[in-house]
Coordinates of C-alpha atoms and ligand atoms in Angstrom, one line a residue:
Chain A
M589 CA 4.7 4.7 29.4
T590 CA 2.3 3.0 27.9
T591 CA -1.0 3.7 29.0
R592 CA -2.7 0.2 29.1
R593 CA -6.2 0.3 28.0
A594 CA -8.5 -2.0 30.5
H595 CA -8.5 -5.5 28.9
P596 CA -11.1 -5.1 26.5
A597 CA -13.1 -8.3 26.9
R598 CA -14.2 -7.5 30.1
C599 CA -15.5 -4.1 29.0
R600 CA -17.2 -5.2 26.7
A601 CA -19.3 -8.6 28.4
V602 CA -20.2 -5.8 31.5
G603 CA -22.0 -3.3 29.0
L604 CA -24.0 -5.6 27.6
P605 CA -26.0 -5.6 30.4
A606 CA -25.7 -1.7 30.7
A607 CA -27.3 -0.7 27.2
L608 CA -30.1 -3.4 27.6
A609 CA -31.0 -1.6 30.7
A610 CA -30.4 1.8 29.1
L611 CA -32.7 0.5 26.2
L612 CA -35.5 -0.9 29.1
V613 CA -35.6 2.8 30.2
V614 CA -36.3 4.5 26.8
C615 CA -39.0 1.8 26.4
V616 CA -40.5 2.8 29.8
L617 CA -39.9 6.7 29.0
S618 CA -41.6 6.5 25.4
L619 CA -44.3 4.4 26.7
A620 CA -45.0 6.9 29.5
I621 CA -44.0 10.3 27.5
G622 CA -46.3 12.0 25.1
A623 CA -49.4 14.5 25.2
L624 CA -50.6 12.4 27.9
P625 CA -47.8 11.8 30.2
L626 CA -48.4 8.2 32.2
A627 CA -46.6 7.0 35.6
P628 CA -45.1 3.8 35.2
S629 CA -47.5 2.1 37.2
A630 CA -49.9 3.3 34.5
V631 CA -47.9 2.4 31.8
W632 CA -47.9 -0.8 33.5
H633 CA -51.8 -1.2 33.9
G634 CA -51.9 0.2 30.2
L635 CA -50.2 -2.6 29.3
A636 CA -51.6 -5.1 31.0
D637 CA -55.0 -4.6 31.7
P638 CA -57.5 -3.1 29.2
A639 CA -59.8 -1.7 31.3
S640 CA -57.3 0.3 32.6
G641 CA -57.9 4.1 31.2
A642 CA -53.9 4.1 29.5
Y643 CA -54.9 0.7 27.3
A644 CA -56.1 2.5 24.2
V645 CA -53.4 5.2 24.1
V646 CA -51.0 2.3 24.7
H647 CA -52.0 0.1 23.1
Q648 CA -53.1 2.0 19.4
T649 CA -49.7 4.4 20.0
R650 CA -47.0 4.6 22.5
L651 CA -46.9 0.2 21.7
P652 CA -46.5 0.5 17.6
R653 CA -44.4 3.6 18.0
T654 CA -42.0 2.6 21.0
L655 CA -41.7 -1.0 18.1
L656 CA -40.9 0.8 15.0
G657 CA -38.3 2.5 16.9
L658 CA -36.7 -0.7 18.5
L659 CA -37.0 -2.4 15.4
A660 CA -35.8 1.0 12.9
G661 CA -33.4 1.9 15.6
T662 CA -32.5 -1.8 15.3
A663 CA -32.3 -2.1 11.7
L664 CA -30.3 1.5 11.2
G665 CA -27.7 0.6 13.8
L666 CA -27.2 -2.3 12.5
A667 CA -26.7 -1.7 8.2
G668 CA -24.7 1.7 9.8
A669 CA -22.0 -1.2 11.1
V670 CA -22.6 -3.8 8.2
M671 CA -22.1 -1.2 5.7
Q672 CA -19.3 1.0 7.6
A673 CA -17.3 -2.7 7.4
L674 CA -18.0 -3.4 3.8
T675 CA -16.1 0.0 2.2
R676 CA -14.1 0.2 6.0
N677 CA -14.9 4.0 5.7
P678 CA -16.5 5.4 9.2
L679 CA -18.6 7.5 7.6
A680 CA -20.1 5.2 6.0
D681 CA -24.0 5.6 7.1
P682 CA -27.5 4.5 5.2
G683 CA -29.0 7.5 5.4
L684 CA -25.9 9.5 4.1
L685 CA -24.6 7.2 1.2
G686 CA -28.4 7.4 -0.5
V687 CA -30.0 4.1 0.3
N688 CA -32.0 5.3 2.4
A689 CA -33.0 7.7 -0.3
G690 CA -33.6 5.1 -3.3
A691 CA -36.1 3.3 -0.7
S692 CA -38.2 6.4 -0.3
A693 CA -37.8 7.1 -3.9
A694 CA -39.5 4.9 -4.6
V695 CA -42.1 4.7 -2.4
V696 CA -43.4 8.4 -3.4
T697 CA -43.0 7.2 -6.9
A698 CA -45.2 3.3 -6.2
T699 CA -47.6 5.8 -4.0
A700 CA -47.5 8.8 -7.0
L701 CA -47.3 6.8 -9.9
L702 CA -49.2 4.1 -9.2
G703 CA -51.7 4.5 -6.5
I704 CA -50.1 1.9 -4.4
S705 CA -50.9 3.9 -0.6
S706 CA -50.3 0.8 1.8
L707 CA -47.6 -0.8 4.0
S708 CA -47.7 -4.2 2.3
G709 CA -48.0 -2.5 -0.8
Y710 CA -44.7 -0.3 -0.8
I711 CA -42.5 -2.0 1.1
W712 CA -41.2 -4.1 -2.1
F713 CA -40.6 -0.8 -3.6
A714 CA -38.9 0.1 -0.7
L715 CA -36.4 -2.6 -0.7
G716 CA -36.0 -2.3 -4.7
G717 CA -35.1 1.2 -4.2
A718 CA -32.3 0.0 -1.7
A719 CA -31.0 -2.5 -2.8
L720 CA -30.8 -0.6 -6.7
V721 CA -29.1 2.1 -4.4
S722 CA -26.9 -0.2 -2.9
V723 CA -25.5 -1.4 -6.0
L724 CA -24.9 1.5 -7.5
I725 CA -23.3 3.0 -4.5
Y726 CA -20.9 0.3 -4.6
A727 CA -20.4 0.1 -8.0
I728 CA -20.0 4.0 -8.2
G729 CA -18.1 3.6 -5.5
G730 CA -15.1 2.0 -6.3
G731 CA -16.2 -1.5 -4.4
A732 CA -14.0 -3.1 -2.1
S733 CA -11.5 -0.8 -3.2
S734 CA -13.5 2.3 -2.5
T735 CA -11.4 4.9 -0.8
P736 CA -13.6 7.2 2.1
A737 CA -14.4 10.9 0.0
R738 CA -15.2 8.7 -3.3
L739 CA -17.5 6.7 -1.4
A740 CA -19.6 9.9 0.6
L741 CA -19.3 11.6 -3.2
A742 CA -21.1 8.7 -4.8
G743 CA -23.2 8.9 -1.6
T744 CA -23.7 12.6 -1.9
A745 CA -25.0 13.2 -5.3
V746 CA -27.0 10.3 -5.7
N747 CA -29.1 11.6 -2.8
A748 CA -29.6 15.1 -4.0
A749 CA -30.6 13.6 -7.0
L750 CA -33.4 11.2 -5.3
Y751 CA -34.2 14.2 -2.9
S752 CA -35.1 16.5 -5.5
Y753 CA -37.2 13.5 -7.4
V754 CA -39.2 13.3 -3.9
A755 CA -39.0 16.4 -3.8
A756 CA -40.8 16.7 -7.4
L757 CA -42.9 14.3 -6.9
E758 CA -44.5 16.2 -3.6
L759 CA -44.9 19.2 -5.6
L760 CA -46.7 17.6 -8.5
D761 CA -48.1 15.8 -6.3
T762 CA -50.0 16.8 -3.4
G763 CA -52.8 14.6 -2.8
A764 CA -51.7 11.1 -2.4
L765 CA -48.4 12.7 -1.1
D766 CA -50.3 15.0 1.7
K767 CA -50.2 12.6 4.7
M768 CA -46.3 11.5 3.5
R769 CA -44.9 14.5 5.0
F770 CA -42.0 11.9 6.8
W771 CA -40.9 11.0 3.1
T772 CA -38.8 13.5 3.0
V773 CA -37.8 13.4 7.1
G774 CA -38.1 10.9 9.0
S775 CA -40.9 9.8 11.5
I776 CA -42.4 6.7 13.4
A777 CA -44.9 9.0 14.8
A778 CA -48.1 7.6 13.1
A779 CA -47.2 4.2 14.0
E780 CA -49.8 1.5 14.0
P781 CA -49.9 -2.4 14.9
G782 CA -50.1 -2.9 11.4
T783 CA -46.5 -1.4 10.4
V784 CA -44.7 -3.2 12.9
L785 CA -45.9 -6.6 12.7
R786 CA -46.1 -5.7 8.2
I787 CA -42.1 -5.2 8.9
T788 CA -41.0 -7.4 11.3
P789 CA -40.5 -10.9 9.5
F790 CA -38.0 -8.4 6.7
I791 CA -35.6 -6.7 9.7
L792 CA -35.3 -10.4 11.5
L793 CA -34.2 -12.1 8.1
G794 CA -31.6 -9.0 8.0
T795 CA -31.2 -9.2 11.7
V796 CA -30.4 -13.0 11.1
L797 CA -28.1 -12.2 7.8
A798 CA -26.0 -9.8 9.7
L799 CA -24.8 -11.3 12.2
G800 CA -24.4 -13.9 10.4
C801 CA -21.5 -12.1 8.2
A802 CA -20.4 -10.8 11.7
K803 CA -16.9 -13.1 11.6
P804 CA -16.2 -13.6 7.7
L805 CA -16.6 -9.7 7.9
N806 CA -14.2 -9.7 10.4
T807 CA -11.2 -11.5 8.6
L808 CA -12.1 -9.1 4.9
A809 CA -11.3 -6.0 6.9
L810 CA -8.0 -7.5 7.1
G811 CA -8.3 -7.0 3.2
D812 CA -8.8 -9.4 0.8
E813 CA -5.8 -11.5 0.4
A814 CA -5.6 -12.1 4.0
A815 CA -9.5 -12.7 3.7
T816 CA -9.1 -15.2 1.4
A817 CA -6.0 -16.9 2.6
L818 CA -7.9 -17.4 5.4
G819 CA -10.9 -19.8 3.5
A820 CA -13.0 -16.5 3.8
K821 CA -15.1 -16.3 0.7
P822 CA -15.2 -12.3 0.0
A823 CA -18.0 -12.1 -3.2
L824 CA -20.2 -14.8 -0.8
T825 CA -19.8 -12.3 2.1
R826 CA -20.5 -8.7 0.5
G827 CA -23.2 -10.6 -1.2
V828 CA -25.2 -11.8 2.0
A829 CA -24.2 -8.0 3.7
I830 CA -25.1 -6.1 0.6
A831 CA -28.5 -8.2 1.2
A832 CA -29.3 -7.4 4.8
I833 CA -28.4 -3.9 4.9
V834 CA -30.6 -3.7 1.7
L835 CA -33.8 -6.0 3.8
L836 CA -32.9 -3.3 7.4
C837 CA -32.6 -0.1 5.4
G838 CA -35.2 -1.0 2.9
S839 CA -38.2 -2.3 5.6
A840 CA -37.2 1.1 7.9
T841 CA -37.4 3.4 5.5
A842 CA -41.0 2.0 3.6
A843 CA -42.2 2.1 7.7
C844 CA -40.3 5.4 9.1
G845 CA -38.6 7.6 5.9
P846 CA -35.9 8.3 6.0
I847 CA -33.6 9.1 8.8
V848 CA -29.8 10.1 8.5
F849 CA -26.9 9.8 11.0
V850 CA -28.2 6.7 13.1
G851 CA -26.3 4.0 11.4
L852 CA -23.0 7.1 11.2
M853 CA -23.4 8.1 15.4
V854 CA -24.3 4.4 16.3
P855 CA -21.5 2.1 15.4
Q856 CA -18.3 4.7 16.1
V857 CA -19.3 5.0 20.1
A858 CA -20.3 0.7 19.4
A859 CA -17.0 0.4 18.2
R860 CA -14.9 2.5 21.2
I861 CA -16.2 0.1 23.3
T862 CA -15.4 -3.4 21.5
G863 CA -13.3 -2.2 19.6
P864 CA -13.3 -3.5 15.7
D865 CA -14.0 -6.8 16.4
L866 CA -17.9 -7.8 15.0
R867 CA -18.9 -10.0 16.7
W868 CA -19.3 -7.5 19.0
L869 CA -19.7 -4.5 17.3
L870 CA -22.8 -5.8 15.3
P871 CA -24.6 -6.5 19.0
Y872 CA -23.6 -3.1 20.6
S873 CA -25.2 -0.7 17.8
A874 CA -28.2 -3.0 17.8
I875 CA -29.0 -2.7 21.4
L876 CA -27.8 0.5 20.6
A877 CA -29.4 2.4 18.4
P878 CA -32.9 2.4 19.0
V879 CA -31.7 4.3 22.7
L880 CA -30.6 7.1 20.5
L881 CA -33.7 6.1 18.2
L882 CA -36.5 6.8 20.3
G883 CA -34.7 9.0 22.7
A884 CA -34.5 11.7 20.1
D885 CA -38.2 10.7 19.4
I886 CA -39.2 11.4 23.3
V887 CA -37.1 15.0 23.0
G888 CA -39.0 15.6 19.6
R889 CA -42.1 15.4 21.4
V890 CA -41.7 17.6 24.4
V891 CA -39.0 19.9 23.1
A892 CA -42.1 21.4 21.0
R893 CA -45.2 21.5 22.7
P894 CA -48.1 20.9 21.9
S895 CA -47.3 20.0 18.9
E896 CA -43.9 17.2 18.3
L897 CA -40.3 17.5 15.9
E898 CA -40.1 14.3 13.5
V899 CA -38.0 11.9 14.7
G900 CA -34.9 12.1 11.8
I901 CA -35.4 15.9 12.6
I902 CA -33.5 15.6 16.1
T903 CA -31.4 12.9 14.2
A904 CA -29.6 15.4 11.6
V905 CA -29.0 17.6 14.9
I906 CA -27.6 14.9 17.2
G907 CA -25.9 14.0 14.1
G908 CA -24.7 16.9 12.1
P909 CA -22.3 17.8 15.2
V910 CA -20.7 14.1 15.7
F911 CA -20.3 13.8 11.8
L912 CA -18.0 16.9 11.7
L913 CA -15.8 15.9 14.5
T914 CA -15.6 12.7 12.9
V915 CA -14.6 14.2 10.3
V916 CA -12.1 16.8 12.0
G917 CA -11.3 13.0 14.4
R918 CA -9.6 11.6 11.6
E919 CA -7.5 14.7 10.1
R920 CA -6.0 15.0 13.1
A921 CA -5.7 11.0 13.3
Chain B
M559 CA 1.2 -34.6 -16.6
S560 CA 3.2 -35.7 -14.4
A561 CA 2.3 -36.2 -11.0
P562 CA 4.2 -34.3 -8.6
A563 CA 6.1 -35.5 -6.4
N564 CA 5.7 -32.4 -3.3
R565 CA 2.5 -30.9 -1.6
L566 CA 2.2 -28.2 -3.6
A567 CA 4.1 -27.6 -7.3
T568 CA 2.4 -25.4 -10.2
R569 CA 1.9 -27.3 -13.6
N570 CA 1.6 -24.6 -16.4
L571 CA 0.7 -21.5 -14.5
T572 CA -0.1 -18.2 -16.4
L573 CA -1.1 -15.5 -13.9
G574 CA -1.9 -12.2 -14.6
Y575 CA -4.5 -9.0 -13.9
D576 CA -7.0 -8.4 -16.5
H577 CA -5.4 -10.3 -20.0
R578 CA -1.8 -8.2 -18.8
Q579 CA 1.1 -11.9 -17.8
V580 CA 3.0 -11.2 -15.3
V581 CA 3.9 -15.8 -14.9
R582 CA 4.2 -17.7 -18.1
D583 CA 3.9 -21.5 -18.4
L584 CA 5.5 -21.6 -14.5
E585 CA 6.7 -25.6 -13.6
V586 CA 7.5 -24.9 -10.0
E587 CA 7.9 -27.5 -7.3
I588 CA 7.9 -26.2 -3.8
P589 CA 10.2 -29.3 -1.5
D590 CA 8.4 -30.5 1.0
R591 CA 10.1 -29.3 4.2
S592 CA 11.9 -27.4 2.6
F593 CA 13.2 -23.5 3.5
T594 CA 12.4 -22.2 -0.1
V595 CA 13.9 -19.0 -0.5
I596 CA 12.0 -17.0 -3.7
I597 CA 14.0 -13.9 -5.5
G598 CA 13.7 -11.9 -8.4
A599 CA 13.4 -8.2 -8.6
N600 CA 11.2 -5.8 -8.3
G601 CA 7.6 -6.2 -10.2
C602 CA 9.2 -10.0 -11.6
G603 CA 6.2 -11.8 -10.5
K604 CA 7.5 -13.3 -6.8
S605 CA 4.0 -12.0 -4.5
T606 CA 1.9 -12.5 -7.4
L607 CA 3.3 -16.0 -7.7
L608 CA 3.2 -16.7 -4.0
R609 CA -1.3 -15.4 -4.4
A610 CA -1.6 -18.3 -7.0
L611 CA -0.1 -21.1 -4.4
A612 CA -2.1 -19.9 -2.0
R613 CA -5.2 -19.8 -3.9
V614 CA -5.3 -15.8 -3.6
L615 CA -5.7 -16.0 -7.7
R616 CA -7.5 -17.7 -9.8
P617 CA -4.6 -18.2 -12.8
T618 CA -5.3 -17.3 -16.1
S619 CA -4.5 -21.1 -17.5
G620 CA -3.3 -24.2 -15.8
T621 CA -3.0 -25.5 -12.1
V622 CA -1.8 -24.9 -8.8
L623 CA -1.8 -28.9 -7.1
L624 CA -1.9 -29.3 -3.5
D625 CA -1.5 -32.6 -3.3
G626 CA -2.0 -33.2 -6.1
K627 CA -5.6 -32.2 -7.2
E628 CA -6.1 -29.0 -8.3
I629 CA -6.1 -25.6 -5.1
G630 CA -9.7 -25.1 -6.7
A631 CA -11.0 -27.6 -5.9
H632 CA -9.6 -28.8 -2.3
P633 CA -12.6 -26.9 -0.2
S634 CA -11.7 -23.4 0.7
R635 CA -11.1 -24.2 5.1
H636 CA -8.8 -27.3 3.9
V637 CA -6.4 -25.2 2.0
A638 CA -7.0 -22.7 5.0
R639 CA -5.8 -25.1 7.0
T640 CA -2.9 -26.3 4.9
V641 CA -1.2 -23.2 3.0
G642 CA -1.2 -19.9 5.5
L643 CA -0.2 -16.6 3.7
L644 CA 1.8 -13.7 5.0
P645 CA 0.3 -11.2 2.4
Q646 CA 2.9 -8.0 1.8
S647 CA 0.9 -5.5 1.8
P648 CA -2.1 -6.4 4.5
I649 CA -4.7 -4.1 5.6
T650 CA -4.8 -3.4 9.7
P651 CA -8.3 -2.6 10.7
D652 CA -8.5 0.3 12.9
G653 CA -8.3 0.3 16.4
I654 CA -7.9 -3.6 16.5
T655 CA -5.6 -4.9 19.0
V656 CA -2.3 -6.9 18.3
A657 CA -4.4 -10.2 20.4
E658 CA -7.0 -10.2 18.6
L659 CA -5.5 -9.4 15.2
V660 CA -3.2 -12.9 15.9
G661 CA -6.5 -14.0 16.9
R662 CA -8.4 -13.2 13.7
G663 CA -5.4 -16.3 12.2
R664 CA -7.6 -18.8 13.4
F665 CA -10.5 -18.4 11.6
P666 CA -10.2 -21.5 9.5
H667 CA -10.4 -23.8 12.5
Q668 CA -13.4 -22.3 14.1
G669 CA -17.0 -23.2 13.2
A670 CA -19.0 -20.1 12.2
L671 CA -20.4 -19.3 15.5
R672 CA -18.5 -21.0 18.1
R673 CA -16.2 -18.3 20.5
E674 CA -12.4 -19.1 20.6
T675 CA -11.6 -22.3 22.7
P676 CA -8.7 -22.6 25.2
Q677 CA -6.7 -24.6 22.0
D678 CA -7.4 -21.4 20.2
R679 CA -6.2 -18.6 23.0
A680 CA -3.8 -21.2 23.9
V681 CA -2.4 -20.8 19.7
V682 CA -3.2 -17.2 19.9
E683 CA -0.5 -16.8 23.1
R684 CA 2.3 -19.0 22.0
C685 CA 2.5 -17.2 18.4
L686 CA 3.0 -14.1 20.9
A687 CA 6.1 -15.8 22.6
E688 CA 7.1 -17.0 19.4
T689 CA 7.0 -13.5 18.0
A690 CA 8.3 -11.7 21.0
L691 CA 4.4 -9.3 21.3
T692 CA 3.7 -11.4 24.6
D693 CA 4.2 -8.0 26.1
L694 CA 2.1 -6.4 23.9
G695 CA -0.6 -8.2 23.0
Q696 CA -3.3 -5.4 24.6
R697 CA -1.6 -2.8 22.4
P698 CA -3.4 -1.2 19.8
V699 CA -1.6 -2.4 16.4
S700 CA -2.0 1.3 15.4
S701 CA 0.6 2.3 18.1
L702 CA 3.0 0.3 17.3
S703 CA 6.6 0.6 15.1
G704 CA 6.7 -0.8 11.2
G705 CA 8.2 -4.0 12.6
Q706 CA 6.8 -4.5 16.0
R707 CA 3.4 -4.0 13.6
Q708 CA 5.4 -6.6 11.0
R709 CA 5.8 -9.3 13.5
A710 CA 2.1 -8.8 15.0
W711 CA 0.8 -10.0 11.1
I712 CA 4.2 -12.7 11.1
A713 CA 2.3 -13.8 14.1
T714 CA -1.1 -13.5 12.4
A715 CA 0.2 -16.2 9.8
L716 CA 1.3 -18.5 12.6
A717 CA -1.9 -18.5 14.1
Q718 CA -3.4 -20.3 10.6
D719 CA -1.5 -23.3 11.8
T720 CA -0.5 -24.9 8.3
E721 CA 2.3 -27.0 7.6
L722 CA 3.0 -24.8 4.6
L723 CA 4.0 -21.1 5.1
L724 CA 4.3 -19.0 2.2
L725 CA 5.7 -15.4 3.6
D726 CA 5.9 -12.2 2.3
E727 CA 8.7 -10.2 2.5
P728 CA 8.4 -11.0 5.9
T729 CA 11.8 -9.5 7.2
T730 CA 10.4 -6.1 5.6
Y731 CA 10.6 -2.8 8.4
L732 CA 12.5 -4.8 10.2
D733 CA 15.9 -3.7 12.3
L734 CA 18.9 -6.4 11.2
M735 CA 18.2 -7.9 15.1
H736 CA 14.5 -8.0 13.9
Q737 CA 15.2 -9.4 10.5
I738 CA 17.7 -12.4 11.8
E739 CA 15.2 -13.5 15.0
V740 CA 12.5 -14.0 11.6
L741 CA 14.4 -15.7 10.1
D742 CA 15.3 -18.0 13.1
L743 CA 11.9 -18.3 13.6
C744 CA 11.4 -20.1 9.9
A745 CA 14.4 -21.8 11.1
R746 CA 12.6 -23.1 13.7
L747 CA 9.9 -24.1 11.8
H748 CA 11.4 -25.6 8.9
A749 CA 13.2 -27.8 11.6
A750 CA 10.6 -29.1 13.2
G751 CA 9.1 -29.9 9.7
R752 CA 7.1 -27.3 7.7
T753 CA 8.0 -26.2 4.7
V754 CA 8.5 -22.7 4.6
V755 CA 8.1 -20.5 2.0
A756 CA 9.0 -16.9 1.9
V757 CA 10.5 -14.2 -0.7
L758 CA 13.0 -12.1 0.9
H759 CA 15.4 -9.5 -1.1
D760 CA 18.7 -9.7 1.3
L761 CA 20.4 -12.3 -1.2
N762 CA 22.9 -12.6 1.0
Q763 CA 20.2 -14.1 3.9
A764 CA 18.6 -15.9 1.1
A765 CA 22.1 -17.8 0.5
R766 CA 22.2 -18.5 3.9
Y767 CA 18.6 -19.5 5.3
A768 CA 17.1 -20.9 2.1
S769 CA 17.3 -25.3 2.0
H770 CA 15.9 -24.3 -1.2
L771 CA 16.0 -20.7 -4.3
I772 CA 14.4 -20.1 -6.8
V773 CA 15.1 -17.4 -8.7
L774 CA 12.5 -15.5 -11.3
R775 CA 12.1 -12.8 -13.3
E776 CA 10.1 -10.9 -16.0
G777 CA 8.0 -13.9 -14.3
E778 CA 10.1 -16.9 -15.2
V779 CA 11.9 -19.3 -13.3
I780 CA 15.7 -19.1 -14.3
A781 CA 17.2 -20.8 -12.0
E782 CA 16.3 -23.2 -8.5
G783 CA 18.2 -24.9 -6.4
A784 CA 20.1 -25.4 -3.5
P785 CA 22.2 -21.9 -2.7
D786 CA 25.4 -23.6 -2.9
A787 CA 24.7 -23.9 -6.8
V788 CA 22.4 -21.5 -7.4
I789 CA 24.1 -18.6 -6.5
T790 CA 27.0 -17.2 -8.9
A791 CA 28.0 -13.7 -10.6
E792 CA 26.3 -14.8 -13.5
L793 CA 23.0 -15.1 -12.1
V794 CA 23.1 -12.1 -9.7
G795 CA 24.1 -10.6 -13.7
R796 CA 20.8 -12.1 -15.2
A797 CA 18.5 -11.6 -12.3
F798 CA 19.1 -8.4 -11.0
G799 CA 21.4 -6.4 -14.3
L800 CA 23.9 -6.2 -10.8
R801 CA 27.3 -7.0 -11.1
A802 CA 28.5 -9.1 -8.3
R803 CA 31.4 -11.1 -6.6
I804 CA 30.4 -14.6 -5.1
I805 CA 33.1 -15.1 -1.8
P806 CA 32.6 -18.0 0.7
D807 CA 30.9 -16.6 3.6
P808 CA 33.3 -17.0 6.3
E809 CA 31.1 -18.1 8.8
T810 CA 28.9 -20.5 7.5
G811 CA 30.8 -22.0 4.2
R812 CA 27.1 -20.8 1.8
P813 CA 28.1 -18.2 -0.9
L814 CA 28.4 -14.5 0.1
V815 CA 27.7 -11.6 -2.6
I816 CA 29.6 -8.2 -2.7
P817 CA 27.5 -6.2 -5.2
L818 CA 30.4 -4.3 -7.6
P819 CA 30.4 -0.3 -8.7
S820 CA 28.1 -0.1 -12.4
Q821 CA 30.6 2.1 -13.5
V822 CA 33.0 -0.5 -14.2
T823 CA 31.0 -1.8 -17.0
A824 CA 30.9 1.7 -18.8
K825 CA 34.3 0.8 -20.1
Ligands
LIG2150 N1 -3.5 -6.0 -7.8 C1 -2.8 -6.6 -9.7 N2 -3.1 -5.5 -10.4 C2 -3.1 -5.2 -11.9 N3 -1.6 -5.8 -11.6 C3 -0.7 -6.1 -10.7 C4 -1.3 -6.4 -9.1 N4 -0.1 -7.0 -8.6 C5 0.6 -6.9 -9.5 N5 0.6 -6.1 -10.3 C6 2.1 -6.0 -11.1 O1 2.0 -7.6 -11.9 C7 3.5 -7.3 -11.9 C8 4.0 -8.3 -11.3 O2 3.6 -8.1 -10.0 P1 4.0 -8.5 -8.4 O3 3.6 -8.0 -6.8 O4 3.8 -9.8 -8.1 O5 6.3 -8.4 -8.3 P2 7.0 -9.0 -7.3 O6 8.0 -9.8 -7.8 O7 6.2 -9.0 -5.5 O8 7.6 -7.2 -6.9 P3 7.8 -7.0 -5.6 O9 9.6 -6.9 -5.3 O10 7.9 -4.7 -5.8 O11 7.3 -6.9 -4.2 C9 3.6 -5.3 -11.3 O12 4.1 -5.5 -12.6 C10 2.6 -5.4 -10.7 O13 2.8 -3.6 -11.7
LIG2151 MG1 5.5 -8.3 -4.4

């Protein structure tokens, strides 16, 4: 007897509005929950009515924080999905493979050694660091013929080296980096309106490139031989995909520090709904990742009252077990 | 350099990987509308040649000509709409369904952003039917038997809907009935006017189905032509190091290869 799944095309089409609704809900919750809780109606007034008492808190902190969570979540979810497709490795994640650490290390270097302390200055370093590590990991990991284990090892080694470097710089230079505690653990708490504006163009460009790769990456998944015979250009597609990953991870890390596991978990959950077709998997990842990121951020705001836990800690706490389950599940399969 | 008489041909073709030559100075023509079968021992360069013919492997020197022009000089989409390839060991993405896999064969016929058209879906349905997979369309490929999986890949190559179709060992993993089914399918495609090139290991099937045979040994063509003329005991010895007796197939009259035990040669 065969178990026939429901037609995937139907699930995918129904799931998309549901995912968007979930995103809307977490956005409203993210605007409402915090040190000063707001009712949904107060959120609405705070957004639209300058005379409202909530206007300042909504516009100065909650809205930028929510928008940053939205952008960074989308960036990490897309980057993770593209990475997993590119490496044919379901355990690939911009956090685990060191791309975010590369961006982080470059920013800390720029801040500590060159005294650059504005986002508009160090975002270029973040992109450069992400690019360097992407190329490095891709080369050490064996490129298109990499095995999951080899890639994971390369990523772990690069991650460990870069985080020790970041920690060393922080110890040596407490002054400049003091306010940037989030360079070792990602956070969206300190978002300002300027942060969001600054990274939007990069994330938008990265998103367009990533979504544009969906179809050729679908053919690359069949192996380079089949893909080339189908008229795809593997080298070009890989180049564009890596550029998308660098833009997305570099700018997200520049704004919130390194956040792990979002890029790992979300595409895996999304793939259960969509199957491996990237034309569906990428949009789903782009919508569900901010649901996870904002959800984790909201949890971080309420579990340790009156203080807060950084979103990077929460995603790591959820992500660790999911990662292990994935590994175990693969071993069984 | 003489102009080729056929759509697909090679001139002085040398192929290799990282400076190691596999194929030297090869001159072959794939006769138009033929069912060409390539035979030869393991590692003699059959897959390598097929890769070059599908523009997947760039020649070390020499050229592959498609319609008289170097194949690399055609736009890649045009080549992909003209020459289809079933690789020897393609990769099956995790969780993909049979219908989705076959749908990916439509890539060269689709625009960058366009979704599947009704025509794409009709071609996929037809290819599933031709490979007897209609009932398995929604099943994950990973849940199929080796032979069913092989048929799904053949259907994917068919969905590319090309006039020239290159199949690298399409009958591997198949039981005898499905081997014959796939070969009959190739014969039907051939009869309908397409050029089919297949790598086969079974000499008797090659002799029975091929209209044209190419025999490779260590990267060189040692014989080509109609099976009746090509398959001799002497050739089987040269190509495979195998003693054999050739008798006419009582069913078709084509050559039938009977391998002889090797120890007899010891004296
Ligand atoms: N990707 C590759 N990189 C390096 N060497 C290769 C590669 N593919 C094939 N070769 C080598 O080229 C030679 C010819 O290989 P090819 O795959 O063309 O043989 P084949 O005739 O198809 O053999 P088989 O019947 O086993 O499929 C072999 O010696 C093989 O080791
Ligand atoms: Mg081969």
